[in-house]
CSV table of C-alpha atoms in Angstrom, one decimal:
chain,number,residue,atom,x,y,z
A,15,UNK,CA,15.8,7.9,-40.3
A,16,UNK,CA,13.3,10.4,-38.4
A,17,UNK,CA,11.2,9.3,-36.0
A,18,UNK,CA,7.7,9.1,-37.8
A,19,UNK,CA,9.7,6.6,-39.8
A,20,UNK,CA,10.8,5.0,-37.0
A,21,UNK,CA,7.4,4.5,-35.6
A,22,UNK,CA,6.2,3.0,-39.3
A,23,UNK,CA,9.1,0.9,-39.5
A,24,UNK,CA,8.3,-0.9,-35.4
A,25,UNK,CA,4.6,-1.1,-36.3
A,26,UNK,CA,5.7,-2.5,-39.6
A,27,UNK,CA,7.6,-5.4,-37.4
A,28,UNK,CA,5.4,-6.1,-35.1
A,29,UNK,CA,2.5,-6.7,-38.2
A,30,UNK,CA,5.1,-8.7,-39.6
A,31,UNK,CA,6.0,-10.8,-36.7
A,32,UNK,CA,2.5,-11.5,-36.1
A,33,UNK,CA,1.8,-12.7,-39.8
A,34,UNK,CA,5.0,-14.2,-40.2
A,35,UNK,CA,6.0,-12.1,-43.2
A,36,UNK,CA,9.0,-12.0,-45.1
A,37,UNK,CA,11.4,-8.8,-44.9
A,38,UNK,CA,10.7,-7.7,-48.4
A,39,UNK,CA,6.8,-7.5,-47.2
A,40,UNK,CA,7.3,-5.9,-43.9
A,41,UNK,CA,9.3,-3.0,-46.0
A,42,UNK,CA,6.3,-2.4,-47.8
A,43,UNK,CA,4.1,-2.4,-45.1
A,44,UNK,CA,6.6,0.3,-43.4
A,45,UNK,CA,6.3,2.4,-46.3
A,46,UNK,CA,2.6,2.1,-46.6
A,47,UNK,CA,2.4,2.8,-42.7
A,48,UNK,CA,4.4,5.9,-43.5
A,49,UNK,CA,2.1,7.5,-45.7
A,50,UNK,CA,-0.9,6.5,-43.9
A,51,UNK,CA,0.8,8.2,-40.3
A,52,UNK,CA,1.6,11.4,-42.3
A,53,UNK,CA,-1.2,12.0,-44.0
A,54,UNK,CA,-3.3,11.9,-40.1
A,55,UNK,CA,-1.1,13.7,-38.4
A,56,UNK,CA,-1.0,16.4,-41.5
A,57,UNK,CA,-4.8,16.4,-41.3
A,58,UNK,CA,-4.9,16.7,-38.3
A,59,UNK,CA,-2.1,19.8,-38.1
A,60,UNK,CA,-3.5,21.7,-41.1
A,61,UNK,CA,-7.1,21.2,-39.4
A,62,UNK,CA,-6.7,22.1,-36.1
A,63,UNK,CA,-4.2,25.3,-37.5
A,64,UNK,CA,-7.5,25.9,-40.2
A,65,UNK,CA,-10.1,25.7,-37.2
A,66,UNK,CA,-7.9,28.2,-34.6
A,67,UNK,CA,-8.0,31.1,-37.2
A,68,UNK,CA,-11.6,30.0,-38.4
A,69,UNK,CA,-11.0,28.9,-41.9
A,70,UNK,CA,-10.8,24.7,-41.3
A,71,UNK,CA,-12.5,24.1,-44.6
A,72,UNK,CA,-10.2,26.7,-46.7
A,73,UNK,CA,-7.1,24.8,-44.9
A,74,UNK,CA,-8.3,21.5,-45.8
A,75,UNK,CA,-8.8,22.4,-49.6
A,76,UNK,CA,-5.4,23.6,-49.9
A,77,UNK,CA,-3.8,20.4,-48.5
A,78,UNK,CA,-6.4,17.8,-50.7
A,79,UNK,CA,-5.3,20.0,-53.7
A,80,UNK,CA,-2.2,20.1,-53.5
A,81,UNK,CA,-1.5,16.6,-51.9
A,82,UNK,CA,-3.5,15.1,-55.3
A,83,UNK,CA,-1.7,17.4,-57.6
A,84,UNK,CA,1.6,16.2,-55.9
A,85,UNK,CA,0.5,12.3,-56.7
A,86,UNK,CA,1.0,13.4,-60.4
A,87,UNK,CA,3.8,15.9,-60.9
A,88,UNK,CA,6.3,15.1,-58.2
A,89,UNK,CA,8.1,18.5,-56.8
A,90,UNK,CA,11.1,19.7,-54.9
A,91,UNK,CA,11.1,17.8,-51.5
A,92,UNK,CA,11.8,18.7,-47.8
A,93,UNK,CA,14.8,16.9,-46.5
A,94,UNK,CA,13.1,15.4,-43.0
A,95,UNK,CA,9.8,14.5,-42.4
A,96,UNK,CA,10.0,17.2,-39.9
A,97,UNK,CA,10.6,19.6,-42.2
A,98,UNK,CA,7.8,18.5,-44.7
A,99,UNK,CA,4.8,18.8,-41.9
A,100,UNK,CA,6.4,22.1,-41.1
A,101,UNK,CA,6.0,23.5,-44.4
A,102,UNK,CA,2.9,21.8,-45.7
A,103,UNK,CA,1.5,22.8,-43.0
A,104,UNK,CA,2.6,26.6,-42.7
A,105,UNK,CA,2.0,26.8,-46.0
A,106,UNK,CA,-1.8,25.6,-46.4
A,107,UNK,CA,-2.6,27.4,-43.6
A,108,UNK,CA,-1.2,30.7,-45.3
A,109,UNK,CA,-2.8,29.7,-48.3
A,110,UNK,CA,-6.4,29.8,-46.2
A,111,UNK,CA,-5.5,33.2,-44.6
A,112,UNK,CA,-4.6,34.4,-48.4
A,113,UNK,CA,-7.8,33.2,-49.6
A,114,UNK,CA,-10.0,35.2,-47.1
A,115,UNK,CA,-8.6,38.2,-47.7
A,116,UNK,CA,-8.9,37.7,-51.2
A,117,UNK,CA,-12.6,37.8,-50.3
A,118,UNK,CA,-11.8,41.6,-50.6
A,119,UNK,CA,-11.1,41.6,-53.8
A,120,UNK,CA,-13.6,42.8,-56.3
A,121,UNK,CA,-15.4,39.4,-58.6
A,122,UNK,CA,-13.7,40.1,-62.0
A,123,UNK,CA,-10.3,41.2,-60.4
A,124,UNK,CA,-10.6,37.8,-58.1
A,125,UNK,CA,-11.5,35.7,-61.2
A,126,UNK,CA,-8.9,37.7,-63.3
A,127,UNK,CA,-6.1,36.6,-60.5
A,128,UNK,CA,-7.0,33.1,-60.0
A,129,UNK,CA,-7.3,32.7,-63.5
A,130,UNK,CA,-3.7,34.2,-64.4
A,131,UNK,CA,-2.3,32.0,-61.7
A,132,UNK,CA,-4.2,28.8,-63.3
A,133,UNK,CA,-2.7,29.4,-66.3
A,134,UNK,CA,1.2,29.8,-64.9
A,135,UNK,CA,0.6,26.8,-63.1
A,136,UNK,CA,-0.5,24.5,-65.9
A,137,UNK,CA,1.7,25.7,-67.8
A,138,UNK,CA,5.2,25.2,-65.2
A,139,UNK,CA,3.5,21.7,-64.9
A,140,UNK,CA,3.4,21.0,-68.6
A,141,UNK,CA,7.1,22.0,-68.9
A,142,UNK,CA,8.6,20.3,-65.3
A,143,UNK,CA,6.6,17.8,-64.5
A,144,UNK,CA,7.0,15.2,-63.3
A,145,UNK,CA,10.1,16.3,-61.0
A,146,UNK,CA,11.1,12.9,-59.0
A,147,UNK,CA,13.4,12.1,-56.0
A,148,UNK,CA,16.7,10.3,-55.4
A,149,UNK,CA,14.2,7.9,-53.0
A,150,UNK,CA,11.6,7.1,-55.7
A,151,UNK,CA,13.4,7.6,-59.5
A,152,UNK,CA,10.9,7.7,-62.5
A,153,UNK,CA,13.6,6.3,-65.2
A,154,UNK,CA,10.7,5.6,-68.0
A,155,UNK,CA,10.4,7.8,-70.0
A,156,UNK,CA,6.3,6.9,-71.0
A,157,UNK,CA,5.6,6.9,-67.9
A,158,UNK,CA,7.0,10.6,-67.2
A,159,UNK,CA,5.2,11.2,-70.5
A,160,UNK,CA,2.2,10.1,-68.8
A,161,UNK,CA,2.5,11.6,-65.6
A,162,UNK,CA,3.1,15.4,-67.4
A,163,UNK,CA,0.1,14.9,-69.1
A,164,UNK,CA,-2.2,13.9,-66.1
A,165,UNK,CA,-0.8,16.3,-64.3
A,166,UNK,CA,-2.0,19.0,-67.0
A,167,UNK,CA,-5.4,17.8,-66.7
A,168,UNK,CA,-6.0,17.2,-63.1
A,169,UNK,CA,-4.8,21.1,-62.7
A,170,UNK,CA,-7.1,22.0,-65.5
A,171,UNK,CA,-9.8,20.3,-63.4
A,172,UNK,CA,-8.7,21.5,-59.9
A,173,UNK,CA,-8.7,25.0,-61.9
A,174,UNK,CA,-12.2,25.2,-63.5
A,175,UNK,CA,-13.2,23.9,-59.9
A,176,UNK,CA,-11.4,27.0,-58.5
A,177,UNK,CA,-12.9,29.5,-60.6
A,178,UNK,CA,-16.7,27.9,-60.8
A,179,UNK,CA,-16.1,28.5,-56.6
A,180,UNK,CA,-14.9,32.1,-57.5
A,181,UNK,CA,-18.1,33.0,-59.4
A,182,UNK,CA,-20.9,31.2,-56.6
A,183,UNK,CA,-19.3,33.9,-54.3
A,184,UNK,CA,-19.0,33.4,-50.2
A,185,UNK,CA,-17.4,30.3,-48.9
A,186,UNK,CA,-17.4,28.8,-52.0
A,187,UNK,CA,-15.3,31.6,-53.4
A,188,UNK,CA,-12.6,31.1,-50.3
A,189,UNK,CA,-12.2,28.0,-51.0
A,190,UNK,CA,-11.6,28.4,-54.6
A,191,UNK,CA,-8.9,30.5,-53.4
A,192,UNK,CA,-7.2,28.0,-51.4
A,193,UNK,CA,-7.5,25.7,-54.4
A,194,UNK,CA,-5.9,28.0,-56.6
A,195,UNK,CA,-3.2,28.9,-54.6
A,196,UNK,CA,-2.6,25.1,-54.0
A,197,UNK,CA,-2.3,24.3,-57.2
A,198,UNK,CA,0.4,27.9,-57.8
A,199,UNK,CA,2.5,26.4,-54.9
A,200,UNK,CA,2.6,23.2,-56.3
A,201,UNK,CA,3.5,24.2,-59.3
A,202,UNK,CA,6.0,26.2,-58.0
A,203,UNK,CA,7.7,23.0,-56.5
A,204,UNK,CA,8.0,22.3,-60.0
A,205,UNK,CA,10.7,24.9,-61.2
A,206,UNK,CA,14.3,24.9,-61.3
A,207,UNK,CA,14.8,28.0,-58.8
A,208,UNK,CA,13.2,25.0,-56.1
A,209,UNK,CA,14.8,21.7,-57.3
A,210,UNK,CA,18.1,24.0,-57.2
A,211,UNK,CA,17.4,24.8,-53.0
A,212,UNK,CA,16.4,21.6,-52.8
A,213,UNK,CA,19.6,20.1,-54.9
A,214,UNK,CA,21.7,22.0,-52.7
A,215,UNK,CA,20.3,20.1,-49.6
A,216,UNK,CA,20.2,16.6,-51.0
A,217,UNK,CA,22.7,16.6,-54.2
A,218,UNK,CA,22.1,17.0,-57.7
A,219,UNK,CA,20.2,13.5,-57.8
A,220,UNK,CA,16.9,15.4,-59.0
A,221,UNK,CA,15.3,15.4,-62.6
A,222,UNK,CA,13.0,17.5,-64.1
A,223,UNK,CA,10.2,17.1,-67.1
A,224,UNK,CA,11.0,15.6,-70.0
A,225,UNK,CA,15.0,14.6,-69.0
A,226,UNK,CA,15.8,11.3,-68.5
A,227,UNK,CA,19.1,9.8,-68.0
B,15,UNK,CA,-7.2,-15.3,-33.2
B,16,UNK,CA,-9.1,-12.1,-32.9
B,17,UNK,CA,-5.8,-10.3,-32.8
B,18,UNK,CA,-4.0,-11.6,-35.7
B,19,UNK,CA,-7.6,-10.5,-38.0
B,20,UNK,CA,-6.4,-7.0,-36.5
B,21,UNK,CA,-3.1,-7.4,-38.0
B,22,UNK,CA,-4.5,-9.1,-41.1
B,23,UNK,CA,-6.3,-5.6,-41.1
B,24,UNK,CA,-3.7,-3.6,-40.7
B,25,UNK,CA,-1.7,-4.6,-43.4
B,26,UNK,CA,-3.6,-4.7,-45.7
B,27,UNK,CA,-4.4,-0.9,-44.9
B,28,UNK,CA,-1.4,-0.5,-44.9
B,29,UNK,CA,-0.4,-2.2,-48.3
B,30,UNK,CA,-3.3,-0.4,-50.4
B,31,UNK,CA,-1.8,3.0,-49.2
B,32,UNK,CA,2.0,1.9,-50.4
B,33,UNK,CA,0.6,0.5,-53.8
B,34,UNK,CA,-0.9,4.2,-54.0
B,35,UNK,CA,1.8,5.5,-53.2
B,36,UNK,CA,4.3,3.7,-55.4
B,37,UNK,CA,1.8,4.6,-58.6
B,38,UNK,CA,2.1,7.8,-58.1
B,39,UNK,CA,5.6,10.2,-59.0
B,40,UNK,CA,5.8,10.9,-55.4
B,41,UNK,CA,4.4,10.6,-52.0
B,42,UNK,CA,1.2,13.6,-51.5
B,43,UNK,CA,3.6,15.5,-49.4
B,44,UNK,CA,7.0,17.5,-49.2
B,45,UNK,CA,8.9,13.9,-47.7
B,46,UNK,CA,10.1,11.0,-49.7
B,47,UNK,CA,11.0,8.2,-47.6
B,48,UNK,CA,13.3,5.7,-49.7
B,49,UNK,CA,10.7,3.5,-51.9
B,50,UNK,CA,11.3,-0.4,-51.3
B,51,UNK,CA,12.8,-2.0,-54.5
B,52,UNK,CA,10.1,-4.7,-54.9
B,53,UNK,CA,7.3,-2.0,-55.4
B,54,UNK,CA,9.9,-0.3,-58.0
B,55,UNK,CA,9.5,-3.3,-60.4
């Protein structure tokens, strides 16, 4: 167990000592506590990261994009928590640099780019999501069913919100970026290259789209 | 008294965020921590 689930698991205890709940509570409360620690301290890291090189908002995009997009489709996963701030938050700070210097890029060839990438991405979502985890397993098949599909439309959404930033120009176009390339990497979480890396890591416990055993 | 309405708080924070959590296909982030079994069912 690392140590942020360490700490969720002692404040877990103490809550439950205090209210006198039952194991089978305090477990949830430890996973609850969980979430709730890594999503501060992520906002926190991808923040303070997004506000040293000057692009916070850009930074922040990335991670709510991506983080919703996640909630739907599943992905390849990190093998420590460590390992999982590391990379988040690496990688929605790149995605912030990325976006400024896209800024560069002339309108049509911007909008030409993030809409290419839109389109990949919905479709690698339409074919592998939901991908799910030996620690949460996704064994019905409707609900998969259901997961693919909101998964296609909250990236449709996230992308028409990506390109309407593209075409108001300035800040709104950076962040559109970020947005786009969110959605890209977390469709790219999707495919079998990454569950493979990740498979190597953790075993051959993960499923892809429409499979269910 | 007061402190117990803190804890009362507290977990219920901290329950809303793990029924969230266990309706979605994953946690928002590249770590899955091992679900418990009663929010599976």
């Amino acid at each position: 167990m690392g140590w942020l689930e360490g700490v969720a698991h002692r404040a877990a205890g103490r809550v439950g000592v205090a209210l006198a709940y039952p194991q089978e509570r305090v477990e949830v409360l430890a996973y609850g506590f969980f979430g709730l620690f890594q999503t501060a301290l992520l906002l926190l890291a991808v923040g303070a990261l997004g506000a040293l090189s000057g692009c916070p908002l850009e930074a922040l995009t990335a991670l709510a994009g991506g983080s919703l997009l996640r909630r739907l489709c599943g992905g390849a996963h990190a093998s420590s928590p460590l390992l999982c701030g590391a990379v988040s938050t690496l990688s929605c700070w790149g995605m912030a640099l990325l976006s400024g210097w896209a800024l560069s890029l002339s309108r049509p060839l911007w909008l030409a780019g993030a809409a290419a990438l839109s389109l990949l991405s919905i479709l690698a979502i339409s074919l592998w999501a939901p991908v799910d985890h030996p620690n949460k397993r996704l064994r019905d098949a409707q609900l998969r069913a259901a997961f693919r599909r909101r998964g296609v439309a909250l990236a449709s959404l996230l992308a028409a919100l990506s390109l309407a930033g593209g075409l108001a120009g300035g800040r709104w176009r950076s962040c559109g970026g970020a947005l786009c390339l969110a959605i890209f990497w977390q469709a790219a979480a999707l495919t079998p290259a990454a569950v493979r890396l990740t498979k190597r890591r953790q075993g051959p416990l993960c499923r892809q789209g429409k499979e269910v055993t | 008294m007061k402190g117990k309405k803190w804890y009362a708080a507290l977990a219920a924070l901290a329950t809303a965020a793990a029924a969230l959590m266990a309706s979605s296909a994953c946690l928002w982030f590249f770590y899955q921590p091992k679900e418990p079994d009663c929010l599976n069912k």
